């Protein structure tokens, strides 16, 4: 068991590292496609419509825009807005320090710069006197950003330039000797284990962009995004599958091939692990891409045939189409042979799927509760205020699952918020139900240990959705003993505040206009001391508040509207003037 847990821990760490890499690329895929389309259509002299003036956009987008966006996003992942700005400044140093497109350098300097700023703030920010916050915030960011940019210019830039040249030379050498298809022996099984975004966007896309910048296209963009293997497997289920797997496969094939949501075919492979041999049919696709001159100008995300055709290089359409179809044919033949020799019925196949998922979770030391096991009674669902579907990228499959459950809720008359996000963006909070895939269960549980969790094998067809709907529906049929009505206290008024719980008073400050909140904090703090009270008073940003009744936030009516959207448990005192409202003195008398 210890060994199983160790393996699970290693896998989770690999997933988290890969997701961190892809997390810097995924939000910027649109910008990468914009660059790719600009180059494909207007690059002089090899574009579809060569234009010398528009061609002037291609190189700055490649050398400056894309790395800066990646560095900014990487910094934001580590330390929100301040980290994003630090990441962009640090990335500029690595850009200027070399002539190569610095995507890998941006993926290093963005998070590193933000991490250094975060550590600096942890040491000094709480020691800054009231009224000097803006000076510290601006100059600490500016000074650290300058140092990070200089460090990147002299150290990281040259190192990354040499590393990029070696990586590019290695990839080109592998392509020349036709060994690149062997990489799919690793890529395809890894995709089924939900490492597709980590491999595609975290590794292949940055290398592909650099190769495309040098030779005009790259086959690396096609290795993970090729929809051929998934199409072949799903077509085999359509013809030779049994039970629900057969009936659901045609729709899944359309979504996978045209919608680019590859995750939809993963459960079909997990139901019968020998089908991984069919998925490795992607080797055929990559072989045909390299042999017939296939390649894309930019990343195809999602991995749809439509996206592939839109960003194909001018001279690569034949190779790309043949490669995709070739992979589909090989995967179909292998999957068909396996399924035709399968003696199980459709029901047995579903039972095997559930059994395999349970064994898999047990071997990993997972303790993900089922919907019906997560709580002892239907009433427990009354605590759920929000449902989040979480997948690796936070896009395709989780969005479709959320849409499916929203539709079920609408038909059942259930009014509960259902959204989707990436696992990395989950935040632990009360009243949260997280629905995720079995392979990502560990990470979801780590991110939100206090939430209710449901793990499913397939976002698009899980019986657990009906259990969730039935449990919520049953809440309306549970009759409790009537409770005595309590007088409603007006939110934001003195009467609506439980001063016995207040342990801190907060004023909302904004970096753009700091003065009023700082002055209000200082005046209120002086008044507190004169009254012999000990409650601490702070000026904080709105996103730094703790959603807890121990915090009393003093705000204007306009600011209270913004506060109400973000927080539900903090106590508020709404005043017309932060400096001289009569309620301020009355509140001081009631504080500890």
Coordinates of C-alpha atoms in Angstrom, one line a residue:
X1 CA 0.0 0.0 0.0
X2 CA 2.9 2.4 0.8
X3 CA 4.3 1.7 -2.6
X4 CA 0.9 2.4 -4.2
X5 CA 0.6 5.6 -2.4
X6 CA 4.1 6.6 -3.4
X7 CA 3.3 5.9 -7.1
X8 CA 0.1 8.0 -6.7
X9 CA 2.0 10.8 -5.2
X10 CA 4.6 10.8 -8.0
X11 CA 1.8 10.8 -10.6
X12 CA 0.0 13.7 -8.9
X13 CA 3.3 15.7 -8.8
X14 CA 3.9 15.0 -12.5
X15 CA 0.3 16.1 -13.3
X16 CA 0.7 19.2 -11.2
X17 CA 4.0 20.1 -12.9
X18 CA 2.6 19.4 -16.3
X19 CA -0.5 21.4 -15.6
X20 CA 1.6 24.3 -14.4
X21 CA 3.4 24.4 -17.8
X22 CA 0.2 24.0 -19.8
X23 CA -1.5 26.6 -17.5
X24 CA 0.8 29.2 -18.9
X25 CA 0.1 28.3 -22.5
X26 CA -3.7 27.5 -22.5
X27 CA -5.0 31.0 -21.7
X28 CA -2.8 32.3 -24.5
X29 CA -3.7 29.8 -27.2
X30 CA -5.8 32.5 -28.9
X31 CA -2.8 34.8 -29.2
X32 CA -0.7 31.9 -30.6
X33 CA -3.4 31.1 -33.2
X34 CA -3.6 34.8 -34.1
X35 CA 0.2 34.8 -34.8
X36 CA -0.1 31.5 -36.7
X37 CA -2.9 32.8 -38.9
X38 CA -1.2 36.1 -39.6
X39 CA 1.9 34.2 -40.7
X40 CA -0.1 31.7 -42.7
X41 CA -2.0 34.3 -44.6
X42 CA 0.3 37.3 -44.9
X43 CA 3.9 36.2 -44.4
X44 CA 6.1 37.4 -47.2
X45 CA 6.7 35.7 -49.6
X46 CA 5.3 32.3 -48.5
X47 CA 1.8 33.2 -47.2
X48 CA -1.5 32.6 -48.9
X49 CA -1.8 36.4 -49.5
X50 CA 1.7 37.8 -49.1
X51 CA 1.8 41.3 -47.8
X52 CA 5.0 43.2 -46.8
X53 CA 3.2 45.6 -44.5
X54 CA 1.2 43.1 -42.5
X55 CA 4.2 40.8 -42.5
X56 CA 5.8 43.4 -40.1
X57 CA 3.5 42.1 -37.4
X58 CA 4.7 38.5 -37.5
X59 CA 8.2 38.9 -35.9
X60 CA 7.2 41.2 -33.0
X61 CA 4.2 39.0 -32.1
X62 CA 6.6 36.0 -32.0
X63 CA 9.5 37.6 -30.2
X64 CA 7.7 39.9 -27.8
X65 CA 3.9 39.5 -27.6
X66 CA 3.7 35.7 -27.0
X67 CA 6.6 35.4 -24.5
X68 CA 5.3 38.4 -22.5
X69 CA 1.8 36.9 -22.4
X70 CA 3.2 33.6 -21.2
X71 CA 5.4 35.3 -18.6
X72 CA 2.5 37.4 -17.4
X73 CA 0.2 34.4 -17.1
X74 CA 2.9 32.4 -15.3
X75 CA 3.4 35.2 -12.8
X76 CA -0.3 35.6 -12.3
X77 CA -0.6 31.9 -11.5
X78 CA 1.9 32.3 -8.7
X79 CA 1.0 35.7 -7.2
X80 CA -2.0 37.2 -8.9
X81 CA -1.7 40.8 -10.4
X82 CA 1.6 41.8 -8.7
X83 CA 3.1 38.5 -9.7
X84 CA 1.8 38.9 -13.3
X85 CA 3.6 42.3 -13.7
X86 CA 6.8 40.9 -12.1
X87 CA 6.6 38.0 -14.5
X88 CA 6.3 40.2 -17.5
X89 CA 9.2 42.4 -16.5
X90 CA 11.4 39.4 -15.8
X91 CA 10.4 37.8 -19.1
X92 CA 11.4 41.0 -21.0
X93 CA 15.0 40.5 -19.8
X94 CA 15.2 37.0 -21.3
X95 CA 13.6 38.2 -24.5
X96 CA 16.2 41.0 -25.0
X97 CA 19.0 38.7 -24.0
X98 CA 18.7 36.5 -27.0
X99 CA 17.7 36.4 -30.7
X100 CA 15.6 33.2 -30.2
X101 CA 11.9 33.3 -29.5
X102 CA 11.9 32.8 -25.7
X103 CA 8.9 30.7 -24.8
X104 CA 10.8 28.3 -22.5
X105 CA 12.6 31.3 -21.0
X106 CA 9.2 33.0 -20.3
X107 CA 7.9 29.8 -18.7
X108 CA 10.9 30.0 -16.3
X109 CA 11.1 33.8 -15.6
X110 CA 7.4 34.4 -15.3
X111 CA 6.8 32.1 -12.3
X112 CA 10.3 32.7 -10.8
X113 CA 9.9 36.5 -10.7
X114 CA 6.4 36.2 -9.2
X115 CA 7.7 33.7 -6.6
X116 CA 10.5 36.0 -5.5
X117 CA 8.1 39.0 -5.2
X118 CA 5.7 36.9 -3.1
X119 CA 8.5 35.9 -0.8
X120 CA 9.6 39.5 -0.5
X121 CA 6.1 40.6 0.4
X122 CA 5.8 37.9 3.0
X123 CA 8.8 39.3 4.8
X124 CA 8.1 43.0 4.6
X125 CA 4.5 43.8 3.7
X126 CA 3.1 43.4 7.3
X127 CA 5.8 45.7 8.6
X128 CA 4.8 48.6 6.5
X129 CA 3.3 51.5 8.4
X130 CA -0.2 52.8 7.5
X131 CA 0.0 55.3 4.7
X132 CA 3.2 53.9 3.1
X133 CA 1.6 50.9 1.4
X134 CA 1.6 52.4 -2.1
X135 CA 5.3 53.4 -1.8
X136 CA 6.2 49.9 -0.8
X137 CA 4.0 48.1 -3.3
X138 CA 5.3 50.2 -6.3
X139 CA 9.0 50.3 -5.4
X140 CA 9.3 46.7 -4.2
X141 CA 7.8 45.6 -7.5
X142 CA 9.9 48.0 -9.6
X143 CA 13.2 47.1 -7.9
X144 CA 12.6 43.4 -7.9
X145 CA 11.4 43.5 -11.5
X146 CA 14.6 45.4 -12.5
X147 CA 16.8 42.8 -10.8
X148 CA 14.9 39.9 -12.3
X149 CA 15.1 41.4 -15.8
X150 CA 18.9 42.0 -15.5
X151 CA 19.4 38.5 -14.1
X152 CA 17.4 37.1 -17.0
X153 CA 19.3 39.2 -19.5
X154 CA 22.8 38.1 -18.4
X155 CA 22.1 34.5 -17.1
X156 CA 18.8 32.9 -18.1
X157 CA 18.8 34.3 -21.7
X158 CA 22.1 32.9 -22.8
X159 CA 21.4 29.5 -21.1
X160 CA 18.0 29.3 -22.7
X161 CA 19.4 30.2 -26.1
X162 CA 21.9 27.4 -26.0
X163 CA 19.2 25.0 -24.6
X164 CA 16.7 26.0 -27.3
X165 CA 19.3 25.4 -30.0
X166 CA 20.1 22.0 -28.6
X167 CA 16.4 21.1 -28.3
X168 CA 15.7 22.3 -31.8
X169 CA 18.7 20.4 -33.2
X170 CA 17.6 17.3 -31.4
X171 CA 14.0 17.4 -32.7
X172 CA 15.2 18.1 -36.2
X173 CA 17.7 15.1 -36.0
X174 CA 14.9 12.8 -34.8
X175 CA 12.6 13.9 -37.6
X176 CA 15.4 13.4 -40.2
X177 CA 15.9 9.8 -39.2
X178 CA 12.1 9.2 -38.9
X179 CA 12.1 8.3 -35.2
X180 CA 9.7 11.0 -34.1
X181 CA 6.6 8.6 -34.5
X182 CA 8.0 6.5 -31.6
X183 CA 7.2 9.4 -29.3
X184 CA 3.5 8.5 -29.7
X185 CA 4.1 5.3 -27.9
X186 CA 4.5 7.5 -24.8
X187 CA 2.2 10.3 -25.7
X188 CA -1.0 8.3 -26.4
X189 CA -1.1 6.3 -23.1
X190 CA -0.2 9.5 -21.3
X191 CA -3.2 11.3 -22.8
X192 CA -5.5 8.6 -21.5
X193 CA -4.1 9.2 -18.0
X194 CA -5.2 12.9 -18.4
X195 CA -1.7 14.2 -19.1
X196 CA -2.7 15.4 -22.6
X197 CA -2.7 19.1 -21.8
X198 CA 0.6 18.8 -19.9
X199 CA 2.3 17.1 -22.9
X200 CA 0.6 19.1 -25.6
X201 CA 0.6 22.6 -24.3
X202 CA 3.3 22.3 -21.7
X203 CA 6.0 20.7 -23.9
X204 CA 5.1 20.3 -27.6
X205 CA 3.6 23.7 -28.2
X206 CA 6.6 25.8 -27.0
X207 CA 9.0 23.6 -29.0
X208 CA 6.6 23.7 -32.0
X209 CA 6.4 27.5 -32.0
X210 CA 10.2 27.7 -32.2
X211 CA 10.4 25.2 -35.0
X212 CA 7.6 26.9 -36.9
X213 CA 9.4 30.2 -36.5
X214 CA 12.5 28.7 -38.2
X215 CA 11.0 26.6 -41.0
X216 CA 7.4 27.9 -41.3
X217 CA 5.6 24.9 -39.8
X218 CA 6.0 22.2 -37.2
X219 CA 4.7 18.6 -37.0
X220 CA 5.0 18.8 -33.2
X221 CA 1.7 20.7 -33.1
X222 CA 0.0 17.6 -34.5
X223 CA 1.4 14.9 -32.2
X224 CA -0.9 15.3 -29.3
X225 CA -3.8 17.2 -31.1
X226 CA -4.3 14.5 -33.8
X227 CA -7.9 13.4 -33.5
X228 CA -7.4 10.4 -35.6
X229 CA -6.7 7.7 -32.9
X230 CA -9.8 8.8 -30.9
X231 CA -12.0 8.8 -34.0
X232 CA -10.9 5.3 -34.9
X233 CA -11.5 3.9 -31.4
X234 CA -15.0 5.5 -31.2
X235 CA -16.0 4.3 -34.7
X236 CA -15.0 0.8 -33.6
X237 CA -17.3 1.1 -30.6
X238 CA -20.0 2.3 -32.9
X239 CA -19.8 -0.8 -35.0
X240 CA -18.6 -3.5 -32.6
X241 CA -19.3 -2.2 -29.1
X242 CA -22.0 -3.4 -26.8
X243 CA -24.6 -1.7 -24.5
X244 CA -24.3 2.0 -23.7
X245 CA -20.7 2.2 -25.0
X246 CA -22.1 1.3 -28.5
X247 CA -25.0 3.7 -28.4
X248 CA -23.0 6.7 -27.0
X249 CA -20.0 6.2 -29.3
X250 CA -21.4 8.0 -32.5
X251 CA -22.1 11.2 -30.6
X252 CA -18.8 11.0 -28.9
X253 CA -17.0 10.5 -32.2
X254 CA -18.5 13.7 -33.6
X255 CA -17.6 15.7 -30.5
X256 CA -14.0 14.3 -30.5
X257 CA -13.3 14.8 -34.2
X258 CA -15.0 18.1 -34.9
X259 CA -15.2 19.6 -31.4
X260 CA -11.6 18.6 -30.4
X261 CA -12.6 17.3 -27.0
X262 CA -10.2 14.3 -26.8
X263 CA -11.1 13.5 -23.2
X264 CA -14.4 12.1 -24.4
X265 CA -12.8 8.9 -25.7
X266 CA -10.5 8.3 -22.6
X267 CA -13.2 6.4 -20.6
X268 CA -13.8 4.0 -23.6
X269 CA -10.1 3.1 -23.4
X270 CA -10.1 2.8 -19.6
X271 CA -13.1 0.4 -19.8
X272 CA -10.9 -2.0 -21.8
X273 CA -7.2 -1.2 -21.2
X274 CA -6.0 -3.3 -24.1
X275 CA -7.4 -0.6 -26.3
X276 CA -4.3 1.4 -25.5
X277 CA -2.8 -0.5 -28.4
X278 CA -5.3 1.1 -30.7
X279 CA -4.6 4.5 -29.3
X280 CA -0.9 4.0 -30.3
X281 CA -2.2 4.1 -33.8
X282 CA -1.1 7.7 -33.5
X283 CA 2.4 6.4 -34.4
X284 CA 1.0 6.0 -37.9
X285 CA -0.3 9.5 -38.0
X286 CA 3.0 11.1 -37.0
X287 CA 4.9 8.9 -39.5
X288 CA 2.6 10.1 -42.3
X289 CA 2.9 13.7 -41.2
X290 CA 6.7 13.6 -41.3
X291 CA 6.9 11.6 -44.5
X292 CA 4.4 13.7 -46.5
X293 CA 5.5 17.1 -45.2
X294 CA 2.7 17.8 -42.8
X295 CA 2.8 20.5 -40.2
X296 CA 0.9 23.4 -38.7
X297 CA 1.7 27.1 -38.4
X298 CA 0.4 27.3 -34.9
X299 CA -1.1 25.2 -32.1
X300 CA -4.4 23.5 -33.0
X301 CA -6.4 23.9 -29.8
X302 CA -8.7 22.2 -29.3
X303 CA -7.5 19.2 -31.3
X304 CA -10.3 19.4 -33.8
X305 CA -9.9 18.6 -37.5
X306 CA -11.4 22.0 -38.2
X307 CA -8.7 23.7 -36.1
X308 CA -6.0 21.6 -37.8
X309 CA -7.2 22.7 -41.3
X310 CA -7.4 26.4 -40.2
X311 CA -3.8 26.5 -39.1
X312 CA -2.2 24.1 -41.6
X313 CA 0.8 25.4 -43.5
X314 CA 0.1 26.2 -47.1
X315 CA 2.0 23.2 -48.5
X316 CA 0.9 20.7 -45.7
X317 CA -2.8 20.1 -46.3
X318 CA -2.3 16.7 -48.0
X319 CA 0.1 15.4 -45.4
X320 CA -2.1 16.6 -42.5
X321 CA -5.3 15.1 -43.8
X322 CA -3.7 11.8 -44.8
X323 CA -1.9 11.6 -41.4
X324 CA -5.2 12.1 -39.5
X325 CA -7.1 9.6 -41.5
X326 CA -4.3 7.1 -41.5
X327 CA -4.1 7.2 -37.7
X328 CA -7.9 6.8 -37.6
X329 CA -7.8 3.7 -39.9
X330 CA -5.1 2.0 -38.0
X331 CA -6.7 2.7 -34.6
X332 CA -10.1 1.5 -35.9
X333 CA -8.6 -1.8 -37.2
X334 CA -6.8 -2.6 -33.9
X335 CA -9.8 -1.5 -31.8
X336 CA -12.2 -3.5 -34.0
X337 CA -10.2 -6.7 -33.6
X338 CA -10.1 -6.3 -29.8
X339 CA -13.8 -5.5 -29.5
X340 CA -14.9 -8.4 -31.8
X341 CA -13.0 -10.8 -29.6
X342 CA -14.6 -9.3 -26.5
X343 CA -17.1 -11.9 -25.0
X344 CA -18.7 -9.5 -22.5
X345 CA -22.1 -7.9 -22.8
X346 CA -22.7 -4.2 -22.5
X347 CA -23.7 -4.5 -18.9
X348 CA -20.6 -6.6 -18.1
X349 CA -18.5 -3.9 -19.7
X350 CA -20.0 -1.2 -17.5
X351 CA -19.5 -3.4 -14.5
X352 CA -15.9 -3.8 -15.4
X353 CA -15.5 -0.1 -15.8
X354 CA -16.8 0.6 -12.3
X355 CA -14.7 -2.3 -10.8
X356 CA -11.6 -1.0 -12.5
X357 CA -12.1 2.5 -11.3
X358 CA -12.6 1.3 -7.7
X359 CA -9.4 -0.8 -7.9
X360 CA -7.5 2.1 -9.4
X361 CA -8.7 4.5 -6.7
X362 CA -7.8 1.9 -4.0
X363 CA -4.3 1.3 -5.4
X364 CA -3.7 5.1 -5.3
X365 CA -4.8 5.5 -1.8
X366 CA -7.7 7.7 -2.9
X367 CA -10.7 8.2 -0.6
X368 CA -12.9 10.0 -3.0
X369 CA -16.5 9.6 -1.8
X370 CA -19.4 8.7 -4.0
X371 CA -22.3 11.1 -4.2
X372 CA -24.4 8.9 -2.0
X373 CA -21.6 8.1 0.4
X374 CA -20.3 11.6 0.8
X375 CA -23.0 12.4 3.3
X376 CA -25.3 10.2 5.4
X377 CA -28.6 11.8 4.4
X378 CA -30.3 13.7 1.6
X379 CA -30.4 16.8 3.9
X380 CA -26.6 17.1 3.6
X381 CA -27.1 18.5 0.1
X382 CA -28.7 21.5 1.7
X383 CA -25.2 22.7 2.4
X384 CA -24.2 22.7 -1.3
X385 CA -24.4 26.2 -2.7
X386 CA -22.2 25.8 -5.8
X387 CA -21.1 22.9 -8.1
X388 CA -17.9 23.0 -10.0
X389 CA -16.8 20.6 -12.7
X390 CA -13.0 20.4 -12.8
X391 CA -10.8 19.0 -15.5
X392 CA -7.2 19.4 -16.4
X393 CA -7.6 22.4 -18.7
X394 CA -10.9 23.7 -17.4
X395 CA -12.4 23.9 -20.9
X396 CA -13.8 21.2 -23.2
X397 CA -14.9 18.1 -21.2
X398 CA -15.7 19.9 -17.9
X399 CA -17.7 22.6 -19.8
X400 CA -19.8 19.9 -21.5
X401 CA -20.4 18.1 -18.2
X402 CA -21.4 21.3 -16.5
X403 CA -23.8 22.0 -19.3
X404 CA -25.3 18.5 -19.0
X405 CA -25.9 18.9 -15.3
X406 CA -27.3 22.4 -15.7
X407 CA -29.8 21.0 -18.2
X408 CA -30.9 18.3 -15.7
X409 CA -31.2 20.9 -12.9
X410 CA -33.3 23.1 -15.2
X411 CA -35.7 20.3 -16.0
X412 CA -35.9 19.3 -12.3
X413 CA -36.5 22.9 -11.2
X414 CA -33.2 23.0 -9.1
X415 CA -31.6 26.4 -8.7
X416 CA -27.9 25.7 -7.9
X417 CA -24.9 27.3 -9.6
X418 CA -23.0 24.9 -11.9
X419 CA -19.7 26.1 -13.4
X420 CA -16.5 24.6 -14.7
X421 CA -12.8 25.3 -14.2
X422 CA -9.3 23.8 -14.3
X423 CA -8.3 21.7 -11.3
X424 CA -5.4 24.1 -10.6
X425 CA -7.9 27.0 -10.1
X426 CA -10.1 25.3 -7.5
X427 CA -10.4 27.1 -4.2
X428 CA -11.4 25.5 -0.9
X429 CA -14.7 26.9 0.4
X430 CA -17.8 25.9 2.2
X431 CA -20.9 24.7 0.3
X432 CA -18.9 23.5 -2.6
X433 CA -19.5 20.2 -4.6
X434 CA -16.6 19.3 -6.9
X435 CA -17.2 16.9 -9.8
X436 CA -14.0 15.6 -11.5
X437 CA -12.6 12.7 -13.4
X438 CA -11.2 9.7 -11.5
X439 CA -7.6 10.4 -12.7
X440 CA -7.7 13.9 -11.3
X441 CA -9.4 13.0 -8.0
X442 CA -6.2 13.2 -5.9
X443 CA -5.4 16.7 -7.0
X444 CA -9.0 18.0 -6.6
X445 CA -9.1 16.6 -3.1
X446 CA -5.8 18.3 -2.3
X447 CA -7.1 21.7 -3.6
X448 CA -10.5 21.5 -1.8
X449 CA -10.3 19.2 1.2
X450 CA -13.4 20.7 2.8
X451 CA -15.6 20.4 -0.3
X452 CA -17.9 17.5 -1.2
X453 CA -16.4 15.4 -4.0
X454 CA -17.8 13.2 -6.7
X455 CA -15.5 11.4 -9.1
X456 CA -16.8 10.2 -12.5
X457 CA -15.4 8.1 -15.3
X458 CA -17.0 10.1 -18.1
X459 CA -18.2 13.7 -17.8
X460 CA -20.8 13.0 -20.5
X461 CA -22.5 9.9 -19.2
X462 CA -22.4 9.2 -15.5
X463 CA -25.3 7.7 -13.4
X464 CA -24.0 9.8 -10.5
X465 CA -25.6 12.9 -12.1
X466 CA -29.0 11.3 -11.5
X467 CA -28.1 10.6 -7.9
X468 CA -27.1 14.2 -7.4
X469 CA -30.3 15.5 -9.0
X470 CA -32.5 13.1 -7.0
X471 CA -30.8 14.2 -3.8
X472 CA -31.4 17.9 -4.5
X473 CA -34.9 17.2 -5.6
X474 CA -35.6 15.2 -2.4
X475 CA -34.6 18.3 -0.3
X476 CA -37.8 20.0 -1.3
X477 CA -39.8 17.0 0.0
X478 CA -38.2 16.9 3.4
X479 CA -40.5 18.6 6.0
X480 CA -38.8 20.0 9.1
X481 CA -40.5 21.2 12.2
X482 CA -41.6 24.8 11.9
X483 CA -39.2 27.2 13.4
X484 CA -40.0 30.4 15.1
X485 CA -39.4 33.3 12.8
X486 CA -36.7 35.6 13.9
X487 CA -36.7 39.3 13.1
X488 CA -34.7 40.1 10.0
X489 CA -31.8 42.5 10.7
X490 CA -30.9 44.9 7.9
X491 CA -27.5 44.0 6.4
X492 CA -25.1 46.8 6.6
X493 CA -26.8 48.5 9.6
X494 CA -25.6 48.6 13.2
X495 CA -28.5 46.4 14.3
X496 CA -27.4 43.7 11.8
X497 CA -23.9 43.4 13.3
X498 CA -23.0 40.8 15.9
X499 CA -20.2 42.8 17.6
X500 CA -19.4 39.9 20.0
X501 CA -17.9 38.1 17.0
X502 CA -15.9 41.0 15.6
X503 CA -12.1 40.6 16.0
X504 CA -10.9 42.9 13.3
X505 CA -12.2 46.1 11.5
X506 CA -11.3 46.5 7.8
X507 CA -11.4 49.3 5.3
X508 CA -11.2 48.5 1.6
X509 CA -8.2 50.2 -0.1
X510 CA -7.5 50.4 -3.8
X511 CA -4.0 50.8 -5.3
X512 CA -5.2 53.4 -7.7
X513 CA -6.7 55.7 -5.1
X514 CA -5.3 54.8 -1.7
X515 CA -5.8 58.1 0.2
X516 CA -9.4 57.9 1.6
X517 CA -9.1 54.3 3.0
X518 CA -5.7 55.0 4.5
X519 CA -6.9 58.2 6.2
X520 CA -10.1 56.5 7.4
X521 CA -8.1 53.6 8.8
X522 CA -5.8 56.0 10.7
X523 CA -8.6 58.1 12.1
X524 CA -10.7 55.1 13.1
X525 CA -7.6 53.5 14.8
X526 CA -7.0 56.7 16.7
X527 CA -10.6 56.8 17.9
X528 CA -10.4 53.1 18.9
X529 CA -7.4 53.8 21.1
X530 CA -9.0 56.9 22.7
X531 CA -12.0 54.8 23.5
X532 CA -9.8 52.2 25.2
X533 CA -10.7 49.5 22.8
X534 CA -8.3 46.9 21.5
X535 CA -9.9 45.7 18.2
X536 CA -7.2 45.9 15.4
X537 CA -8.0 48.1 12.3
X538 CA -6.5 47.4 8.9
X539 CA -6.7 48.7 5.3
X540 CA -6.8 45.7 3.0
X541 CA -7.5 45.0 -0.7
X542 CA -10.9 43.5 -1.4
X543 CA -9.4 40.1 -2.5
X544 CA -7.4 39.9 0.7
X545 CA -10.5 39.7 3.0
X546 CA -11.3 36.6 4.9
X547 CA -15.0 35.6 4.5
X548 CA -15.7 35.3 8.2
X549 CA -18.1 37.1 10.6
X550 CA -15.1 38.0 12.8
X551 CA -14.3 40.7 10.2
X552 CA -16.3 43.9 10.2
X553 CA -15.8 45.8 6.9
X554 CA -16.7 49.5 6.8
X555 CA -17.7 50.5 3.3
X556 CA -19.7 53.0 1.3
X557 CA -22.9 51.9 -0.5
X558 CA -21.2 51.7 -3.9
X559 CA -18.3 49.5 -2.5
X560 CA -20.8 47.3 -0.6
X561 CA -22.3 46.1 -3.9
X562 CA -18.9 44.8 -5.1
X563 CA -18.3 43.3 -1.7
X564 CA -21.7 41.4 -1.6
X565 CA -20.8 39.7 -4.9
X566 CA -17.6 38.2 -3.5
X567 CA -18.3 37.5 0.2
X568 CA -21.3 36.1 2.1
X569 CA -20.2 35.7 5.7
X570 CA -18.3 38.9 6.6
X571 CA -20.1 41.6 8.5
X572 CA -20.5 45.0 7.0
X573 CA -21.3 48.5 8.2
X574 CA -22.4 50.7 5.3
X575 CA -21.7 54.5 5.8
X576 CA -22.1 57.5 3.6
X577 CA -18.7 59.0 4.6
X578 CA -15.7 56.9 5.7
X579 CA -14.3 59.8 7.6
X580 CA -17.1 61.4 9.6
X581 CA -20.3 59.3 9.5
X582 CA -22.1 59.2 12.9
X583 CA -22.3 55.4 12.7
X584 CA -18.5 55.2 13.1
X585 CA -18.6 56.5 16.6
X586 CA -21.5 54.3 17.5
X587 CA -19.7 51.2 16.2
X588 CA -16.6 52.0 18.3
X589 CA -18.7 52.0 21.4
X590 CA -19.9 48.5 20.6
X591 CA -16.5 47.0 19.8
X592 CA -14.4 45.1 22.2

